[in-house]
Coordinates of C-alpha atoms (C1' of nucleotides) in Angstrom, one line a residue:
Chain A
X1 CA 0.0 -0.1 0.0
X2 CA 1.4 3.5 -1.1
X3 CA 1.9 6.0 1.5
X4 CA 0.0 8.8 0.5
X5 CA 0.3 12.3 1.9
X6 CA -2.6 14.7 1.5
X7 CA -2.3 18.4 2.5
X8 CA -4.7 18.8 5.3
X9 CA -6.8 21.7 5.8
X10 CA -7.0 21.2 9.4
X11 CA -3.2 22.0 10.3
X12 CA -2.5 23.3 7.0
X13 CA -0.1 20.8 6.4
X14 CA 0.9 17.8 4.4
X15 CA 0.4 14.7 6.5
X16 CA 1.1 11.1 6.3
X17 CA -2.4 9.5 5.5
X18 CA -3.4 6.9 8.2
X19 CA -7.0 5.7 7.8
X20 CA -9.2 4.4 11.3
X21 CA -9.4 1.2 9.8
X22 CA -6.3 -0.2 8.1
X23 CA -6.9 -0.5 4.2
X24 CA -10.3 0.9 4.4
X25 CA -11.2 5.1 3.7
X26 CA -14.3 6.4 4.5
X27 CA -14.7 9.4 2.4
X28 CA -17.6 12.2 2.2
X29 CA -17.8 14.9 -0.5
X30 CA -20.0 17.5 -0.4
X31 CA -22.4 17.0 -3.2
X32 CA -24.4 19.6 -5.4
X33 CA -27.4 21.7 -4.8
X34 CA -29.7 20.6 -7.2
X35 CA -31.4 23.7 -8.3
X36 CA -29.7 24.3 -11.7
X37 CA -26.9 22.9 -13.9
X38 CA -23.6 22.3 -12.5
X39 CA -21.2 24.6 -14.1
X40 CA -17.4 23.8 -15.1
X41 CA -16.3 25.4 -11.7
X42 CA -18.2 23.1 -9.7
X43 CA -17.4 20.1 -11.8
X44 CA -13.7 20.9 -11.3
X45 CA -14.1 20.2 -7.6
X46 CA -15.5 16.8 -8.7
X47 CA -13.0 15.9 -10.8
X48 CA -10.3 16.4 -7.9
X49 CA -12.7 14.2 -5.7
X50 CA -12.6 11.6 -8.3
X51 CA -8.7 11.8 -8.6
X52 CA -8.5 11.2 -4.9
X53 CA -10.8 8.3 -4.8
X54 CA -9.1 6.7 -7.9
X55 CA -5.8 7.3 -6.6
X56 CA -6.7 6.0 -3.2
X57 CA -8.1 2.8 -4.8
X58 CA -5.0 2.6 -7.1
X59 CA -3.0 2.5 -3.7
X60 CA -5.0 -0.5 -2.5
X61 CA -7.6 1.1 -0.1
X62 CA -11.2 0.2 -0.2
X63 CA -13.0 3.2 -0.5
X64 CA -16.5 4.1 0.7
X65 CA -17.5 7.4 -1.2
X66 CA -20.2 9.2 0.2
X67 CA -21.8 12.0 -1.5
X68 CA -24.7 14.3 -0.4
X69 CA -27.6 15.5 -2.8
X70 CA -28.6 18.9 -1.5
X71 CA -32.3 19.4 -2.5
X72 CA -33.5 21.4 0.4
X73 CA -33.3 25.1 1.4
X74 CA -30.9 27.6 0.2
X75 CA -31.1 31.3 -0.4
X76 CA -31.2 32.6 -4.0
X77 CA -30.0 36.2 -3.2
X78 CA -26.9 38.3 -2.1
X79 CA -28.8 39.8 0.5
X80 CA -29.9 36.9 2.5
X81 CA -33.6 37.9 1.9
X82 CA -34.4 35.9 -1.2
X83 CA -36.6 32.9 -2.2
X84 CA -35.2 29.6 -1.5
X85 CA -33.3 28.4 -4.5
X86 CA -35.3 25.4 -5.3
X87 CA -38.6 27.0 -4.8
X88 CA -37.6 29.7 -7.3
X89 CA -36.7 27.6 -9.6
X90 CA -39.8 25.5 -9.1
X91 CA -41.7 28.4 -9.5
X92 CA -40.2 29.5 -12.8
X93 CA -40.6 26.2 -14.4
X94 CA -44.1 25.3 -13.4
X95 CA -43.0 22.0 -11.6
X96 CA -42.6 20.8 -8.1
X97 CA -39.4 21.1 -6.0
X98 CA -38.9 17.6 -6.1
X99 CA -39.3 17.6 -9.8
X100 CA -36.7 20.3 -10.0
X101 CA -34.5 18.4 -7.8
X102 CA -34.8 15.3 -9.5
X103 CA -34.4 16.9 -13.1
X104 CA -30.6 18.5 -11.9
X105 CA -29.8 15.6 -10.2
X106 CA -30.0 13.6 -13.4
X107 CA -28.3 16.3 -15.4
X108 CA -25.4 16.2 -12.6
X109 CA -24.5 12.5 -12.9
X110 CA -24.7 12.9 -16.8
X111 CA -22.0 15.5 -16.5
X112 CA -20.2 13.7 -14.0
X113 CA -20.3 10.4 -15.9
X114 CA -19.2 12.1 -19.3
X115 CA -15.9 13.6 -17.3
X116 CA -15.2 9.7 -16.3
X117 CA -16.3 10.4 -12.7
X118 CA -16.9 7.3 -10.9
X119 CA -20.3 6.9 -9.4
X120 CA -20.1 7.7 -5.3
X121 CA -20.4 4.4 -3.2
X122 CA -23.4 6.2 -1.5
X123 CA -25.5 9.1 -3.2
X124 CA -28.0 10.5 -0.4
X125 CA -30.8 13.0 -0.5
X126 CA -31.3 15.5 2.3
X127 CA -34.8 15.1 2.0
X128 CA -34.6 11.8 2.5
X129 CA -32.8 11.8 5.9
X130 CA -34.8 14.4 7.8
X131 CA -35.2 12.1 10.6
X132 CA -31.8 11.3 10.8
X133 CA -31.0 15.2 10.9
X134 CA -33.6 15.6 13.6
X135 CA -32.0 12.8 15.9
X136 CA -28.7 14.8 15.2
X137 CA -30.1 17.7 16.5
X138 CA -31.7 16.3 19.4
X139 CA -28.4 14.7 20.6
X140 CA -26.6 18.3 20.3
X141 CA -29.4 19.9 22.3
X142 CA -29.1 17.2 25.1
X143 CA -25.6 18.3 25.3
X144 CA -26.7 22.0 25.8
X145 CA -25.3 23.5 22.7
X146 CA -28.4 25.1 21.4
X147 CA -31.2 27.7 22.3
X148 CA -34.4 28.7 20.9
X149 CA -34.5 32.3 19.7
X150 CA -37.1 33.8 17.5
X151 CA -39.1 30.7 16.7
X152 CA -35.2 28.9 15.3
X153 CA -33.2 26.6 17.0
X154 CA -29.5 27.9 17.2
X155 CA -26.3 26.5 17.8
X156 CA -24.1 28.2 20.3
X157 CA -20.6 28.5 19.1
X158 CA -19.3 30.1 22.4
X159 CA -20.2 26.5 24.0
X160 CA -17.4 24.9 21.4
X161 CA -14.0 25.9 22.3
X162 CA -12.4 25.1 19.3
X163 CA -15.1 26.8 17.1
X164 CA -13.1 28.2 13.8
X165 CA -10.1 26.0 14.1
X166 CA -10.3 24.6 10.6
X167 CA -10.5 28.2 9.0
X168 CA -8.2 29.7 11.4
X169 CA -10.9 31.8 12.7
X170 CA -10.0 34.1 15.7
X171 CA -13.3 34.9 17.6
X172 CA -12.5 38.3 18.8
X173 CA -11.2 40.1 16.0
X174 CA -13.7 38.6 13.5
X175 CA -16.1 41.2 11.9
X176 CA -19.2 39.1 11.2
X177 CA -21.6 40.7 9.1
X178 CA -19.3 42.7 7.4
X179 CA -21.4 42.3 4.0
X180 CA -24.7 41.0 5.6
X181 CA -27.0 42.1 8.1
X182 CA -26.5 40.0 11.4
X183 CA -29.6 38.1 12.3
X184 CA -30.8 39.7 15.4
X185 CA -32.0 36.6 17.1
X186 CA -28.4 35.2 17.7
X187 CA -26.5 35.8 20.9
X188 CA -23.4 35.6 18.7
X189 CA -22.9 36.6 15.0
X190 CA -21.6 33.1 14.3
X191 CA -24.2 31.1 15.6
X192 CA -26.2 29.2 13.1
X193 CA -29.6 27.6 12.9
X194 CA -30.0 23.9 13.2
X195 CA -33.8 24.0 12.8
X196 CA -36.1 26.9 11.4
X197 CA -39.8 27.2 12.0
X198 CA -39.7 30.8 11.1
X199 CA -38.7 31.2 7.6
X200 CA -37.2 34.3 6.1
X201 CA -39.1 33.4 2.8
X202 CA -42.8 32.5 2.4
X203 CA -44.3 29.5 0.9
X204 CA -41.6 27.0 2.2
X205 CA -42.3 24.2 -0.1
X206 CA -40.7 21.4 2.0
X207 CA -41.4 21.2 5.7
X208 CA -41.4 18.5 8.3
X209 CA -42.8 18.1 11.8
X210 CA -40.0 18.2 14.5
X211 CA -39.6 18.7 18.3
X212 CA -39.4 22.4 17.7
X213 CA -42.3 22.7 15.3
X214 CA -43.0 22.3 11.6
X215 CA -40.2 23.6 9.6
X216 CA -37.0 22.5 7.9
X217 CA -33.4 21.8 8.9
X218 CA -30.8 24.4 8.6
X219 CA -28.0 24.5 6.1
X220 CA -25.2 22.2 7.7
X221 CA -26.9 19.4 9.2
X222 CA -27.2 17.4 6.6
X223 CA -23.7 16.6 6.0
X224 CA -23.1 16.0 9.6
X225 CA -26.2 13.4 9.9
X226 CA -25.6 11.8 6.5
X227 CA -21.8 11.3 6.9
X228 CA -22.3 9.8 9.9
X229 CA -25.0 7.5 9.0
X230 CA -23.1 6.3 6.4
X231 CA -19.4 6.2 7.6
X232 CA -19.7 6.3 11.4
X233 CA -19.2 9.1 13.9
X234 CA -15.6 9.2 13.1
X235 CA -14.1 9.2 9.6
X236 CA -11.1 9.7 7.5
X237 CA -11.5 12.3 4.7
X238 CA -13.8 15.1 4.0
X239 CA -13.3 17.2 0.7
X240 CA -15.3 20.1 -1.1
X241 CA -14.7 23.6 -2.4
X242 CA -12.6 25.9 -0.6
X243 CA -15.3 28.2 0.0
X244 CA -16.8 25.9 2.8
X245 CA -13.8 26.2 5.0
X246 CA -14.9 29.2 7.2
X247 CA -18.6 28.6 7.4
X248 CA -20.3 25.2 6.1
X249 CA -17.4 23.2 7.3
X250 CA -16.7 25.0 10.4
X251 CA -20.0 24.8 11.5
X252 CA -20.4 21.2 10.7
X253 CA -17.5 20.3 12.9
X254 CA -18.7 22.3 15.7
X255 CA -22.2 20.6 15.6
X256 CA -21.2 17.2 14.6
X257 CA -18.1 16.9 17.4
X258 CA -20.8 18.6 20.0
X259 CA -23.0 15.7 19.5
X260 CA -20.5 12.9 19.6
X261 CA -18.0 14.5 21.8
X262 CA -15.1 12.7 19.5
X263 CA -13.0 13.9 16.6
X264 CA -15.4 13.9 13.5
X265 CA -12.9 14.0 10.6
X266 CA -9.2 13.6 10.5
X267 CA -8.4 14.9 6.8
X268 CA -9.8 17.8 5.4
X269 CA -9.2 18.4 1.5
X270 CA -10.2 21.4 -0.1
X271 CA -10.3 22.2 -3.8
X272 CA -9.4 25.8 -5.2
X273 CA -11.6 27.7 -7.5
X274 CA -11.8 27.7 -11.2
X275 CA -11.7 31.5 -12.3
X276 CA -12.4 33.3 -15.5
X277 CA -10.4 36.5 -16.2
X278 CA -12.6 38.6 -14.3
X279 CA -13.1 36.4 -11.4
X280 CA -14.8 33.3 -10.0
X281 CA -17.3 31.5 -11.9
X282 CA -20.6 31.5 -9.8
X283 CA -24.5 30.7 -10.1
X284 CA -25.2 33.8 -8.8
X285 CA -23.0 36.4 -10.7
X286 CA -22.5 35.7 -14.6
X287 CA -19.9 33.5 -16.5
X288 CA -22.1 30.4 -16.1
X289 CA -20.2 27.8 -18.3
X290 CA -21.8 24.4 -18.3
X291 CA -20.2 21.2 -19.6
X292 CA -22.8 21.1 -22.3
X293 CA -21.7 24.4 -23.7
X294 CA -17.9 22.7 -23.8
X295 CA -19.7 20.2 -25.8
X296 CA -21.5 22.1 -28.0
X297 CA -18.2 24.3 -29.0
X298 CA -16.8 21.0 -30.2
X299 CA -14.9 19.7 -27.3
X300 CA -15.1 16.2 -25.7
X301 CA -15.9 16.3 -21.8
X302 CA -12.5 14.6 -21.1
X303 CA -10.8 17.4 -22.5
X304 CA -12.0 19.4 -19.7
X305 CA -11.0 16.6 -17.3
X306 CA -7.4 17.0 -19.1
X307 CA -7.5 20.8 -18.4
X308 CA -8.2 20.2 -14.8
X309 CA -5.4 17.5 -14.2
X310 CA -3.0 20.1 -15.8
X311 CA -3.1 22.2 -12.6
X312 CA -2.8 21.2 -9.1
X313 CA -6.3 21.2 -7.5
X314 CA -4.7 23.6 -4.5
X315 CA -4.4 26.3 -7.1
X316 CA -6.8 28.6 -8.6
X317 CA -6.9 27.8 -12.5
X318 CA -7.8 30.0 -14.9
X319 CA -10.5 28.9 -17.6
X320 CA -10.0 30.2 -21.0
X321 CA -11.0 28.8 -24.5
X322 CA -7.2 28.9 -25.8
X323 CA -6.3 26.6 -22.7
X324 CA -9.0 24.4 -23.6
X325 CA -8.1 24.3 -27.3
X326 CA -4.2 23.6 -25.8
X327 CA -5.8 20.5 -23.5
X328 CA -7.9 19.0 -26.4
X329 CA -4.7 18.8 -28.5
X330 CA -2.6 17.6 -25.7
X331 CA -5.2 14.7 -25.0
X332 CA -5.5 13.8 -28.7
X333 CA -1.8 13.3 -28.9
X334 CA -2.0 11.4 -25.9
X335 CA -4.4 9.2 -27.2
X336 CA -2.6 8.7 -30.5
X337 CA 0.3 7.6 -28.6
X338 CA -1.4 4.8 -27.3
X339 CA -3.0 4.0 -30.5
X340 CA 0.6 3.6 -31.9
X341 CA 1.5 1.7 -29.0
X342 CA -1.4 -0.6 -29.7
X343 CA -0.7 -0.7 -33.6
X344 CA 3.1 -1.8 -32.6
X345 CA 1.9 -5.0 -30.3
X346 CA -0.4 -5.9 -33.1
X347 CA -2.7 -8.1 -30.7
X348 CA 0.3 -9.0 -28.6
X349 CA -0.6 -9.7 -25.0
X350 CA 0.1 -6.5 -22.6
X351 CA 2.4 -7.7 -19.7
X352 CA 1.3 -7.4 -16.2
X353 CA 2.5 -4.6 -14.1
X354 CA 4.6 -6.9 -11.9
X355 CA 6.4 -8.1 -15.1
X356 CA 7.3 -4.4 -16.4
X357 CA 11.0 -3.7 -17.4
X358 CA 12.8 -1.3 -15.5
X359 CA 12.0 1.9 -17.7
X360 CA 8.6 1.5 -17.3
X361 CA 8.2 0.5 -13.7
X362 CA 10.4 3.4 -12.9
X363 CA 8.0 5.8 -14.6
X364 CA 5.3 4.1 -12.9
X365 CA 6.8 4.2 -9.5
X366 CA 7.3 8.1 -10.1
X367 CA 3.9 8.6 -11.3
X368 CA 2.7 7.0 -8.0
X369 CA 5.0 9.3 -6.1
X370 CA 3.5 12.2 -7.5
X371 CA 0.1 11.0 -7.0
X372 CA 0.9 10.1 -3.4
X373 CA 2.4 13.8 -3.1
X374 CA -0.9 15.4 -2.4
X375 CA -2.2 14.6 -5.7
X376 CA 0.0 16.4 -7.8
X377 CA -1.4 15.6 -11.1
X378 CA 0.6 17.7 -13.4
X379 CA 3.5 15.8 -12.2
X380 CA 1.8 12.6 -12.6
X381 CA 0.9 13.7 -16.2
X382 CA 4.3 14.5 -17.2
X383 CA 5.4 10.9 -15.8
X384 CA 2.9 9.5 -18.5
X385 CA 4.0 11.9 -21.2
X386 CA 7.7 10.8 -20.6
X387 CA 6.8 7.3 -20.6
X388 CA 4.8 7.3 -23.7
X389 CA 7.6 9.0 -25.5
X390 CA 10.6 7.2 -23.8
X391 CA 12.2 4.9 -26.6
X392 CA 13.6 3.0 -23.8
X393 CA 11.0 1.2 -22.8
X394 CA 9.7 -1.5 -24.9
X395 CA 5.8 -1.1 -26.5
X396 CA 4.2 -3.3 -24.3
X397 CA 5.8 -2.3 -21.4
X398 CA 4.6 1.6 -22.0
X399 CA 1.1 0.6 -23.1
X400 CA 0.8 -1.5 -20.2
X401 CA 2.2 1.0 -17.8
X402 CA 0.3 3.9 -19.4
X403 CA -3.0 2.1 -19.0
X404 CA -2.1 1.6 -15.3
X405 CA -1.6 5.7 -14.9
X406 CA -4.6 6.2 -16.7
X407 CA -6.7 4.1 -14.4
X408 CA -6.1 6.9 -11.9
X409 CA -6.3 9.7 -14.4
X410 CA -9.1 8.4 -16.0
X411 CA -8.7 10.2 -19.4
X412 CA -10.4 7.3 -21.3
X413 CA -7.1 6.1 -22.9
X414 CA -8.0 2.5 -22.5
X415 CA -10.8 3.3 -24.7
X416 CA -9.1 5.5 -27.1
X417 CA -9.7 4.9 -31.0
X418 CA -9.0 6.4 -34.1
X419 CA -11.6 8.7 -35.0
X420 CA -14.4 6.7 -36.9
X421 CA -15.7 8.8 -40.0
X422 CA -19.4 9.1 -39.6
X423 CA -19.9 9.2 -43.4
X424 CA -22.9 7.5 -45.1
X425 CA -21.8 4.5 -47.4
X426 CA -22.6 6.3 -50.6
X427 CA -20.2 8.8 -49.8
X428 CA -17.7 6.1 -48.7
X429 CA -17.8 4.5 -51.9
X430 CA -17.1 7.5 -53.8
X431 CA -14.3 8.3 -51.3
X432 CA -13.1 5.1 -51.7
X433 CA -13.3 5.5 -55.4
X434 CA -11.2 8.9 -55.6
X435 CA -8.8 7.3 -53.6
X436 CA -8.3 4.5 -56.2
X437 CA -7.9 7.1 -58.8
X438 CA -5.2 8.7 -56.8
X439 CA -3.5 5.7 -56.4
X440 CA -3.4 4.8 -59.9
X441 CA -2.2 8.5 -60.7
X442 CA 0.7 7.8 -58.2
X443 CA 1.7 4.9 -59.9
X444 CA 1.8 6.7 -63.1
X445 CA 3.6 9.2 -61.2
X446 CA 1.0 11.8 -62.3
X447 CA 1.6 13.9 -59.2
X448 CA -0.5 16.8 -60.4
X449 CA -3.7 14.5 -60.6
X450 CA -2.7 12.9 -57.6
X451 CA -2.4 16.3 -55.7
X452 CA -5.6 17.2 -57.5
X453 CA -7.5 14.3 -55.9
X454 CA -6.3 15.1 -52.4
X455 CA -7.4 18.8 -52.9
X456 CA -11.0 17.4 -54.0
X457 CA -11.3 14.8 -50.7
X458 CA -9.9 18.1 -48.8
X459 CA -12.9 19.9 -50.2
X460 CA -15.4 17.1 -48.7
X461 CA -13.5 17.3 -45.5
X462 CA -11.5 13.8 -46.0
X463 CA -8.0 13.8 -44.9
X464 CA -5.6 11.2 -46.6
X465 CA -2.8 9.5 -45.0
X466 CA -0.4 7.5 -46.9
X467 CA 1.1 4.6 -45.1
X468 CA 3.0 1.6 -45.8
X469 CA 0.1 -0.6 -46.0
X470 CA -1.6 1.8 -48.1
X471 CA -3.9 5.0 -47.9
X472 CA -6.2 5.7 -45.2
X473 CA -8.5 8.3 -44.8
X474 CA -10.4 10.2 -41.9
X475 CA -13.1 12.6 -41.9
X476 CA -12.0 16.2 -40.3
X477 CA -14.1 17.5 -37.6
Chain B
rG1 C1' -11.5 45.9 8.9
rG2 C1' -10.0 40.2 9.0
rC3 C1' -8.3 35.8 7.0
rG4 C1' -5.9 33.1 2.8
rC5 C1' -3.9 32.2 -2.0
rC6 C1' -1.1 33.6 -6.5
rG7 C1' 2.4 36.5 -9.6
rU8 C1' 7.8 31.2 -13.6
rA9 C1' 9.1 31.5 -21.6
rC10 C1' 4.2 33.2 -26.6
rC11 C1' 0.1 30.4 -23.8
rC12 C1' -1.2 26.5 -20.0
rA13 C1' 1.3 24.9 -15.8
rA14 C1' 5.0 21.6 -12.4
rG15 C1' 9.3 22.4 -9.0
rU16 C1' 13.7 23.2 -5.6
rG17 C1' 18.4 26.6 -0.6
rG18 C1' 22.8 24.9 -5.3
rU19 C1' 21.4 26.5 -10.6
rA20 C1' 14.7 25.5 -14.3
rA21 C1' 9.1 19.3 -15.1
rG22 C1' 5.5 18.3 -18.9
rG23 C1' 2.0 20.2 -22.8
rG24 C1' 0.3 23.5 -26.3
rA25 C1' 2.1 27.0 -29.8
rG26 C1' 6.6 28.6 -33.0
rA27 C1' 11.3 27.4 -35.5
rG28 C1' 14.9 24.7 -38.3
rG29 C1' 16.1 19.6 -39.7
rU30 C1' 15.5 14.2 -40.9
rC31 C1' 11.7 11.1 -43.5
rU32 C1' 7.9 11.3 -47.2
rG33 C1' 6.8 12.5 -55.0
rC34 C1' 3.3 16.1 -51.9
rA35 C1' 1.0 16.0 -47.2
rA36 C1' 0.3 14.0 -42.7
rA37 C1' 2.3 11.0 -38.4
rA38 C1' 7.0 10.3 -36.3
rC39 C1' 11.8 11.3 -34.9
rC40 C1' 15.9 15.0 -33.8
rU41 C1' 17.2 20.1 -32.4
rU42 C1' 15.3 24.5 -30.7
rU43 C1' 12.5 28.6 -27.3
rA44 C1' 13.3 31.7 -19.4
rU45 C1' 21.7 33.4 -17.2
rG46 C1' 15.9 33.5 -16.1
rC47 C1' 11.4 32.5 -11.9
rA48 C1' 6.4 40.6 -10.4
rU49 C1' 9.9 44.8 -8.3
rC50 C1' 13.2 46.1 -4.2
rG51 C1' 16.0 45.2 0.3
rG52 C1' 17.6 41.3 3.7
rU53 C1' 19.6 36.3 5.6
rU54 C1' 23.2 32.8 3.3
rC55 C1' 29.3 29.9 0.9
rA56 C1' 24.6 29.9 -2.4
rA57 C1' 17.7 32.3 -3.3
rU58 C1' 13.5 31.3 -8.2
rU59 C1' 13.2 28.8 -3.6
rC60 C1' 13.8 31.6 3.2
rC61 C1' 12.3 36.6 5.8
rG62 C1' 10.6 41.9 4.9
rA63 C1' 8.4 45.6 1.9
rU64 C1' 6.2 47.4 -2.5
rC65 C1' 3.3 46.6 -7.0
rG66 C1' -0.5 43.4 -9.5
rG67 C1' -4.5 39.7 -9.6
rC68 C1' -7.5 36.5 -7.0
rG69 C1' -10.6 34.2 -3.2
rC70 C1' -13.1 34.0 1.5
rC71 C1' -15.7 36.7 5.7
rU72 C1' -23.4 35.7 2.5
rC73 C1' -26.2 30.2 -0.3
rC74 C1' -22.1 29.2 -3.5
rA75 C1' -17.4 24.0 -5.6

RNA sequence: GGCGCCGUACCCAAGUGGUAAGGGAGAGGUCUGCAAAACCUUUAUGCAUCGGUUCAAUUCCGAUCGGCGCCUCCA
C-alpha cells in the first residue's frame, strides 16, 4: 500500500495518511445543490474528488465514497432575503420542487459520467434523511449546545471552544456581518440555525414536523447527519470546495463533535476555484459555463478533465478557451500515442504490472509518487508523457504502464480509438473510388492528378494519410 | 476591517536553498513525389519589483506593486 500524503486543511500541512481502519477509507464529498445545472467550476471539484478516490483505490484502499444531494433550502439572493433557490426554480418552471431536484440531479450525474467520474458508493438526498438530522439535532440539544430564539433553534458557538479551528478563525477580531446584516435573534454572530420554524421567505415548499415545530433543517446539518449515518461518527476524509472552509465545514465540525464528543474527520481536503479572467465563476453572478456548452463548442468532456488535471487542485485555475484548445490537442496527442503503441503490439498480450521492464516500472513508480504527494496531477501527467515518449521502454511495457496510469487519471485512454468517420455508405464509396483513382495516378507518377484528388477530398473534409500498407482516410471535424 | 492564495518562457503549468518538469504553439532539420504522422534540434543566465539572511535564493524573511478568493447560498 502506497503511503499517501495529503495536504490537510486542518493544520495546513501535508500529513501522512493513516486511515482509521487499515486498508479502508471513509470519504465524504460535498455534493451539489440541485436547483440548476452544475457549471464547470463546480465540476472541477468533482474531478479532484474523483482523482482522490481513484488514487486511493489504485494504492489498494477500499474506499467508501459518500456524496450528498442537497435538495432543500438555500437562499437565492446575495442579500439573504431572497426566496429559497429550489422554490424559485420550481416556480419559474411550474414544477414541484422535487421534480426540479430530480431533473438537476440527473443532469449532474450525466455530466460527471461524461467526465469519467466514478459514481459515489452512496448517494444520499437531504430530503430523505430529515429524520436522521432531527435525531442528530436532539443529541446536540441534549448536550446543551443550543438555544431557541425567534422560533428557530440555534447552535451556540461559544459553547464549542475550538470553534473556527479549521479556518483559523479568531473569534475576537472577526467582523461578522461585514457584508450582511446579522440575524438579531443570534446571541453571537457566528451562531447558526439547526432548525427553522420561522422561514425568512414565504411558502417554504418542503416542511417537516419536529420537536421544535414544523419547519426545515438548517443548512449544515445534513452533511453531519448523513456522513455519520454511512461512515460512522468518525471517518477519514472530507472534501469540498475551498469556499466551504470558513462557514459550512466549520459549522459541520462544531455540531458533529458537539453531538458525539469525538473527533469527527481526520483529513480535510479543499479544492481551489476555477476562475475566469474577471473572477470566479458562480451561479449567482455571470460567467456560467456548463459542460454542455463545452461540448457544443466541439470539446470532448474528457478534454475538460485533462485541462483540470493540468493544474494542481489547490491552485486556482484560470479557464480560457485557448487553454481548452491546448488541453484538447494534448489529450488527442496522448490518445494517438496509445493507438500507435497498440499498433506496434498488433494484438500481443500486454504484460502484467509485475512483469514490467525497468524503464516503464520506474516511470510508474514516479507517477505513483506524484499522486501520493498530495495528488500532484501535473507531475503525474508529465510522467505519463515521458513514458509514452521514452524509446527505452518496449511498446508492450509502455502501453501496460500507460493504461495503469490512466486508471488513476481517468482520461479514457484504454478506450481510445481512431476517429471513426461518420460518413454515409454512398459517400464512402465515392471516397474510396477517388482514393483508387489517386493510387493509379501515383503509380503513373502523375503527381498533379494525385494532388488534385487530394485537394478534391480535402474539400469534402477528408484527409488522406499514405502509410506503408496503403492509404487511409478520415473525416476532419 | 479580518483571513487566505497567487505572480515562472508566446500560452497553460510543475518545481527546488545549489542553479529551471511536462504539454500546447512557433522555428529549423530528418523522412515522405506532396501531405500527415513520427523522430531530432531549438525557444526563461531567468522565475513581478526592491531590500535582507546565506558560501549559495527563483526557492527563506521583509517591503512594494499587481491579480484573485473567502468573511453571505456558492465547488
